[in-house]
mmCIF file of C-alpha atoms in Angstrom:
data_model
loop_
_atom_site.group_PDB
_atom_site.id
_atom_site.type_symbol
_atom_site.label_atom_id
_atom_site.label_comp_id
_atom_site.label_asym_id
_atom_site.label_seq_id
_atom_site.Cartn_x
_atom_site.Cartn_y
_atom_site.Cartn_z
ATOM 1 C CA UNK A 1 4.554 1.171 12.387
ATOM 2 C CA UNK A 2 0.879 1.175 10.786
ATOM 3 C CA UNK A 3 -1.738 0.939 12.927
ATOM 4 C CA UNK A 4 -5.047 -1.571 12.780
ATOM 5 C CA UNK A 5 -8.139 -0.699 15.119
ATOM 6 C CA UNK A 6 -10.555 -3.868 16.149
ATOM 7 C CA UNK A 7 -13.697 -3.025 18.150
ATOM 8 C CA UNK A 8 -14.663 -4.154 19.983
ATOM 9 C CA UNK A 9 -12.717 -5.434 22.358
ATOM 10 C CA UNK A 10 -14.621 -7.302 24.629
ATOM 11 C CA UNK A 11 -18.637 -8.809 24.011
ATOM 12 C CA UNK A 12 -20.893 -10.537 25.410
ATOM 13 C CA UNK A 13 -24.038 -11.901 23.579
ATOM 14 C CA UNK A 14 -26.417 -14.848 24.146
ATOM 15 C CA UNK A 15 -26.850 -17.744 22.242
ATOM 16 C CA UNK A 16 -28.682 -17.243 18.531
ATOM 17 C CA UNK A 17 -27.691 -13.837 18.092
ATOM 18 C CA UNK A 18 -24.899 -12.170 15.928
ATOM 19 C CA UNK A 19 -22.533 -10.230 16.511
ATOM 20 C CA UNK A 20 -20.275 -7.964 14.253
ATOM 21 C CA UNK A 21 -16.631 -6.689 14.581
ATOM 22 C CA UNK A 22 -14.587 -4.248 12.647
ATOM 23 C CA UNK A 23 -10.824 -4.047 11.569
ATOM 24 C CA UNK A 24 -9.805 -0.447 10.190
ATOM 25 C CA UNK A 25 -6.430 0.647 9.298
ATOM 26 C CA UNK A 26 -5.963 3.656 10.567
ATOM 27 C CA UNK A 27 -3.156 5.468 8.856
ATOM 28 C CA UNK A 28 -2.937 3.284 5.184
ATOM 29 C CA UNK A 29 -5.289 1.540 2.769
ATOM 30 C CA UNK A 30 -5.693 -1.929 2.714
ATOM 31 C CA UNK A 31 -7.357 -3.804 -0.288
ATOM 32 C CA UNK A 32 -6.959 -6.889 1.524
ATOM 33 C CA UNK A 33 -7.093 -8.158 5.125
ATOM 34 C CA UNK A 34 -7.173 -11.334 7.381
ATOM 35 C CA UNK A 35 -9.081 -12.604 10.156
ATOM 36 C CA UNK A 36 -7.956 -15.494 12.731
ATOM 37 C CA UNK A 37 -9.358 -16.988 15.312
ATOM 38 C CA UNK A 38 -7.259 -18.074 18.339
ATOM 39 C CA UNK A 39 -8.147 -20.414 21.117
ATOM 40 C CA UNK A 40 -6.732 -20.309 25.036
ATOM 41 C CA UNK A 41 -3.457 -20.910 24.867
ATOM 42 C CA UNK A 42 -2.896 -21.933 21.241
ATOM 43 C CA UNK A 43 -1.642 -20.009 18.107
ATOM 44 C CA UNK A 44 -3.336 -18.031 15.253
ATOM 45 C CA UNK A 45 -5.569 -19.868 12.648
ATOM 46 C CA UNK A 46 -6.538 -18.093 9.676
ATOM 47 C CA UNK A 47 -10.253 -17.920 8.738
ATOM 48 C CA UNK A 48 -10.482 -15.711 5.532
ATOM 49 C CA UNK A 49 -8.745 -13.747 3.490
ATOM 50 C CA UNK A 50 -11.473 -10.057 2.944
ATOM 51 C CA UNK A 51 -10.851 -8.664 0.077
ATOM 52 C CA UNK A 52 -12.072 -4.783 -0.838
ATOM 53 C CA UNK A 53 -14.804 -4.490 -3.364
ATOM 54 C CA UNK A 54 -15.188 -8.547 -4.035
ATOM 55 C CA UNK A 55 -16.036 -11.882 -1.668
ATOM 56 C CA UNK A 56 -13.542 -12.922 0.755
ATOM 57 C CA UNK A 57 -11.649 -16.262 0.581
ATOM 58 C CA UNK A 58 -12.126 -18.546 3.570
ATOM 59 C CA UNK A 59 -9.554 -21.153 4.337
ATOM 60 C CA UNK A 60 -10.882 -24.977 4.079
ATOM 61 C CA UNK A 61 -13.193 -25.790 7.125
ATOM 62 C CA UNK A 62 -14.521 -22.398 8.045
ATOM 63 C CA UNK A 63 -17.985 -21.737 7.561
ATOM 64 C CA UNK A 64 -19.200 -18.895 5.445
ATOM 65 C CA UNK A 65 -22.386 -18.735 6.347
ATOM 66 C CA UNK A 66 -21.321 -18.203 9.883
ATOM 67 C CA UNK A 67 -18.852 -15.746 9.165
ATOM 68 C CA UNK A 68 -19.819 -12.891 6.956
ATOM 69 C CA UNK A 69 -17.008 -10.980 6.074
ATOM 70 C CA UNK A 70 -17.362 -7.915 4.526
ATOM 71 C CA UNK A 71 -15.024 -5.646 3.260
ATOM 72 C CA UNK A 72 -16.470 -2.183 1.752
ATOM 73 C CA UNK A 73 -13.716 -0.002 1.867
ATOM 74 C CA UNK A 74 -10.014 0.536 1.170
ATOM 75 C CA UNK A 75 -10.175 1.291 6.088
ATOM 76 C CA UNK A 76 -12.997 -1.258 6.865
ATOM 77 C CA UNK A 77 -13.329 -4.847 6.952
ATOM 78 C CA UNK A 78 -15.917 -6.436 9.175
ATOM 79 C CA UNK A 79 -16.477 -10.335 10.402
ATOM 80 C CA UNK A 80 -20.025 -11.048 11.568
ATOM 81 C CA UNK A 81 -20.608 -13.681 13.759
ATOM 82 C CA UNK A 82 -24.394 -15.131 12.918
ATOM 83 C CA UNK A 83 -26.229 -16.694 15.357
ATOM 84 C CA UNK A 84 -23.576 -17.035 17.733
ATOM 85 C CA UNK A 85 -23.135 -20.054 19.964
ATOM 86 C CA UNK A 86 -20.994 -21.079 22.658
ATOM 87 C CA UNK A 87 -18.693 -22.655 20.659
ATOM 88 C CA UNK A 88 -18.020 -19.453 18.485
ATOM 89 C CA UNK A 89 -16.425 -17.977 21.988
ATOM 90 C CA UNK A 90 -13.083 -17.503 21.181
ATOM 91 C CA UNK A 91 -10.689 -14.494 20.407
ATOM 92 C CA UNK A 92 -10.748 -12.673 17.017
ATOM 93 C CA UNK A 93 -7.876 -10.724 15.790
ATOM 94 C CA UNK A 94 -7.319 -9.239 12.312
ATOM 95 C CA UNK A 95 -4.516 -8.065 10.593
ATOM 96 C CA UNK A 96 -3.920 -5.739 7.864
ATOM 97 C CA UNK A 97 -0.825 -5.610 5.328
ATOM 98 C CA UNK A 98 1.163 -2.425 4.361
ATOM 99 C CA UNK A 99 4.410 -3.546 2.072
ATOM 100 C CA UNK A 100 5.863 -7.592 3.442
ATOM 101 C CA UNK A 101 4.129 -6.847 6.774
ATOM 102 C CA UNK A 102 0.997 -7.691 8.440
ATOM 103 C CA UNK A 103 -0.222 -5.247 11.450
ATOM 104 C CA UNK A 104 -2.242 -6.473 14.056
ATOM 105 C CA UNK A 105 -5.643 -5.486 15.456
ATOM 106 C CA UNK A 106 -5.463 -5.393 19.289
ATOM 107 C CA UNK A 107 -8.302 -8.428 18.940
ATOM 108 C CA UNK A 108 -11.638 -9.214 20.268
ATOM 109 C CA UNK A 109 -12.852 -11.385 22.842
ATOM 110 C CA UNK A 110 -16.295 -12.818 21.804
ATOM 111 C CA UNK A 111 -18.152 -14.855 24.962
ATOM 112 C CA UNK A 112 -21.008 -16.417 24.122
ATOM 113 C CA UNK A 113 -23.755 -17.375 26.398
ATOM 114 C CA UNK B 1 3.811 -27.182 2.943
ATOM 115 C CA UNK B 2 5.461 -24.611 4.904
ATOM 116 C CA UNK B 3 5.258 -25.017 8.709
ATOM 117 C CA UNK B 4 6.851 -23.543 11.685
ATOM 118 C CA UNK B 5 7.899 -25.050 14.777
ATOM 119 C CA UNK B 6 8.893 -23.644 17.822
ATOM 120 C CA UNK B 7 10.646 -25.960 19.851
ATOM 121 C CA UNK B 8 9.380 -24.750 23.489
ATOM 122 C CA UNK B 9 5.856 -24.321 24.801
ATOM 123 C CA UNK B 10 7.078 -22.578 28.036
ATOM 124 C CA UNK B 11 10.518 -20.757 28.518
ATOM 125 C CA UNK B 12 11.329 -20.003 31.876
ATOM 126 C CA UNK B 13 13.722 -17.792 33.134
ATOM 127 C CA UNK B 14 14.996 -15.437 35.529
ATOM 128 C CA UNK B 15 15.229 -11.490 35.432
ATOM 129 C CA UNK B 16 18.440 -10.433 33.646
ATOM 130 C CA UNK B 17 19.006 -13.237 32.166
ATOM 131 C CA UNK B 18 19.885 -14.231 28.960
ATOM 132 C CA UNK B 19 16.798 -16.388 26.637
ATOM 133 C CA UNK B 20 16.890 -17.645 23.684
ATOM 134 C CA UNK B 21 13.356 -18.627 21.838
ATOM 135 C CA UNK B 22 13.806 -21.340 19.386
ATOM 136 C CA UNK B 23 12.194 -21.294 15.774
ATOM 137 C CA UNK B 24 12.642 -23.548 12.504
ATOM 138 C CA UNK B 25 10.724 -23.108 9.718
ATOM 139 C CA UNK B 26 10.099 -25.385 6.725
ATOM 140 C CA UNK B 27 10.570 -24.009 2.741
ATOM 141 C CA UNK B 28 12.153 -24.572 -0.319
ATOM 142 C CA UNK B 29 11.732 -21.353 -1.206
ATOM 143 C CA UNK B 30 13.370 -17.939 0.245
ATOM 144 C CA UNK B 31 11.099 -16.748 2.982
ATOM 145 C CA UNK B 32 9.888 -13.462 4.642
ATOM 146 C CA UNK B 33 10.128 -14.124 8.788
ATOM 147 C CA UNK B 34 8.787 -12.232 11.792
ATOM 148 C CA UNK B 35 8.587 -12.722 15.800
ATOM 149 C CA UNK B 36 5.796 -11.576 17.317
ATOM 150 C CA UNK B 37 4.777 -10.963 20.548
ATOM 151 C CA UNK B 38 1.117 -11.048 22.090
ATOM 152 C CA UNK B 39 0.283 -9.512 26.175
ATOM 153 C CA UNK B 40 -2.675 -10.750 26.978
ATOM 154 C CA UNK B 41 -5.529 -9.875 25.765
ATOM 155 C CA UNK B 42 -3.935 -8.236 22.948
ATOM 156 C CA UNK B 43 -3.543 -8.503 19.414
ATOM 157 C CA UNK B 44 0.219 -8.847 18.025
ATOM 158 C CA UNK B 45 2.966 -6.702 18.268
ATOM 159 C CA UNK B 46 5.750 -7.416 15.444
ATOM 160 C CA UNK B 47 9.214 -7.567 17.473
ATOM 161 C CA UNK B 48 11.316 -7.628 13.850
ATOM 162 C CA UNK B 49 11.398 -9.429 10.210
ATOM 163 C CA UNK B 50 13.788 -10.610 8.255
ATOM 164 C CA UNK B 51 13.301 -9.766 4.305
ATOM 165 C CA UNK B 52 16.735 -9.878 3.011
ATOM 166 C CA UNK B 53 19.778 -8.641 3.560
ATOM 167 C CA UNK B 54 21.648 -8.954 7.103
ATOM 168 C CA UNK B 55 21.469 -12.198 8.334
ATOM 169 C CA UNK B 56 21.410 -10.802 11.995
ATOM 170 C CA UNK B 57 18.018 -8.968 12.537
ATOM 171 C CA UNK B 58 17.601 -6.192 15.581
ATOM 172 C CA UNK B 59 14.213 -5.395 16.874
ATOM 173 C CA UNK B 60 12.231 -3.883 19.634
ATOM 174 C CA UNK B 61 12.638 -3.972 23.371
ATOM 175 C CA UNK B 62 16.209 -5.199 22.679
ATOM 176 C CA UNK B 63 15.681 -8.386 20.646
ATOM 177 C CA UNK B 64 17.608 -9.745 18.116
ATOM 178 C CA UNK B 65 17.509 -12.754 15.703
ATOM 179 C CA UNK B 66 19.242 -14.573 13.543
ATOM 180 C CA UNK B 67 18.646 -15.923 9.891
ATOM 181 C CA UNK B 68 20.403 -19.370 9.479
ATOM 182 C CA UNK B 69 19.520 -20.566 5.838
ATOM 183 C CA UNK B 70 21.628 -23.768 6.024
ATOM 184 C CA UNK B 71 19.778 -24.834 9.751
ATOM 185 C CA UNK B 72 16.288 -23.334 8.344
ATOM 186 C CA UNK B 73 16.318 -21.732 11.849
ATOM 187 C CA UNK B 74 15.132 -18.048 12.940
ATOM 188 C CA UNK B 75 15.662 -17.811 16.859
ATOM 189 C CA UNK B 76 15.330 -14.932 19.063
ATOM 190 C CA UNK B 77 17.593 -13.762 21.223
ATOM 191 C CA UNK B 78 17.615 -10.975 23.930
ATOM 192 C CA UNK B 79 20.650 -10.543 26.557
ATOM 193 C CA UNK B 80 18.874 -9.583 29.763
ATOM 194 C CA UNK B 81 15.452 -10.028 30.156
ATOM 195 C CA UNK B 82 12.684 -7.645 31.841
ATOM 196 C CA UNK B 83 9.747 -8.939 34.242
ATOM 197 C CA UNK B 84 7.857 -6.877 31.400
ATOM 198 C CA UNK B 85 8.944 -8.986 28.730
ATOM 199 C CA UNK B 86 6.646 -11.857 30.404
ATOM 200 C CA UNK B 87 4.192 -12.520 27.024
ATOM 201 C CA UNK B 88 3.306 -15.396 24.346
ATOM 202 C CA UNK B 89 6.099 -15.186 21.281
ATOM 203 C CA UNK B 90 5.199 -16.171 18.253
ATOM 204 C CA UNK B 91 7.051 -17.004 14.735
ATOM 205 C CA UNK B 92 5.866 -17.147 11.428
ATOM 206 C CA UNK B 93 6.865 -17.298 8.024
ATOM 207 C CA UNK B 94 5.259 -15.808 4.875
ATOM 208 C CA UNK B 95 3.662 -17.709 2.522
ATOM 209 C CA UNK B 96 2.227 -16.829 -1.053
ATOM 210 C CA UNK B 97 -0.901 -19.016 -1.048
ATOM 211 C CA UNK B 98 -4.478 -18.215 -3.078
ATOM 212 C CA UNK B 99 -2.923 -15.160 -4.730
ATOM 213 C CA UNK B 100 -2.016 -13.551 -1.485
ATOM 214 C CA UNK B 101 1.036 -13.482 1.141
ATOM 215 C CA UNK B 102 -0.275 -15.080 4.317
ATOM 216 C CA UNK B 103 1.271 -15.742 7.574
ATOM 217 C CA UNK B 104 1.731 -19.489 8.808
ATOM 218 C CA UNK B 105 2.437 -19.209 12.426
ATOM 219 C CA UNK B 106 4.036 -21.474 15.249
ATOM 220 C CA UNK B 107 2.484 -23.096 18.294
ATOM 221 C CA UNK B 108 3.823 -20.079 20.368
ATOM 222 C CA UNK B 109 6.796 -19.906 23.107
ATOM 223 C CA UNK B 110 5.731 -18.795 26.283
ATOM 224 C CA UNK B 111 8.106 -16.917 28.162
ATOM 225 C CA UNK B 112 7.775 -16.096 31.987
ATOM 226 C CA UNK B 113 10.398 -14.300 33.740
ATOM 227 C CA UNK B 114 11.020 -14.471 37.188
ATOM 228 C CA UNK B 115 12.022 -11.927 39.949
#
């Protein structure tokens, strides 16, 4: 199957700072990708929709301002965190589709101090 | 709206047993649907989708489901299960929504297998 790169993997940041992650797909283009958000022990919620070349889409309730998504190439999609707080710790994943099927980023862990 | 629901939080079971992980999903149109499956600490790894075609769908790691139009019902079935398949499962159904195809997902099925 394709595959989707996240880094990081882990972070650790303190409080008021931001903090950026990437999603690339590795061995196919994608002019669109996803982020989610997933809290212990519950499923995936979509936050926005990145688009290549144009703004992304964020589903109703997610704050844009906080989460800068940008998506400059046909590989590369990044979701900036700005000034982080605890309450932003949580794990990130992002996916990326090639034909009916999304692939997965192996996710990041975001702890916020 | 489309939803998914998977019946049980928590499936436990012992090794070399047979599970069965329980999914119904919610459309009035056709549907694209997927099983998932998430180690921890880890993104998602897709077990196998249903598109069209054979109703009975064969995946990874010896999983197999089952499209049942009339029961709106996807479950996942594997024979004999590993220690190694201990992990979060998850189903979801795609939905065309804003101009794209997204993913609605279910609560997740956790399944812990037992020596």
């Amino acid at each position: 199957g394709a595959v989707v790169s996240q880094h990081p993997s882990w972070v650790i940041c303190k409080s008021g700072t931001s903090v950026k992650i990437e999603c690339r797909s590795l061995d196919f283009q994608a002019t669109t990708m996803f982020w989610y958000r997933q809290f212990p022990k519950q499923s995936l919620m979509l936050m926005a929709t990145s688009n290549e070349g144009s703004k992304a889409t964020y589903e109703q309730g997610v704050e844009k301002d906080k989460f800068l998504i940008n998506h400059a190439s046909l590989t590369l999609s990044t979701l900036t965190v700005t000034s982080a707080h605890p309450e932003d710790s949580s794990f990130y994943i992002c996916s990326a589709p090639t034909g009916n099927i999304q692939y997965f980023g192996a996710g990041t862990r975001l702890s916020v101090l | 709206a489309q939803s998914v629901t998977q019946l049980d939080s928590q499936v436990p079971v012992f090794e070399e047993a047979p599970v069965e992980l329980r999914c119904n999903y919610s459309s009035s149109v056709s549907v694209y649907l997927f099983w998932y499956v998430q180690y921890p600490n880890q993104g998602l790894q897709l077990l196998l989708k249903y598109l069209s075609g054979s109703t009975l769908v064969k995946g990874i790691n010896g999983f197999e489901a089952e499209f049942n139009k009339s029961q709106t019902s996807f479950h996942l079935r594997k024979p004999s299960v590993h220690i190694s398949d201990t992990a979060e499962y998850f189903c979801a159904v795609s939905v065309f929504s804003g101009g794209y195809n997204k993913l609605i997902f279910g609560a997740g099925t956790r399944l812990a297998v037992h020596p």
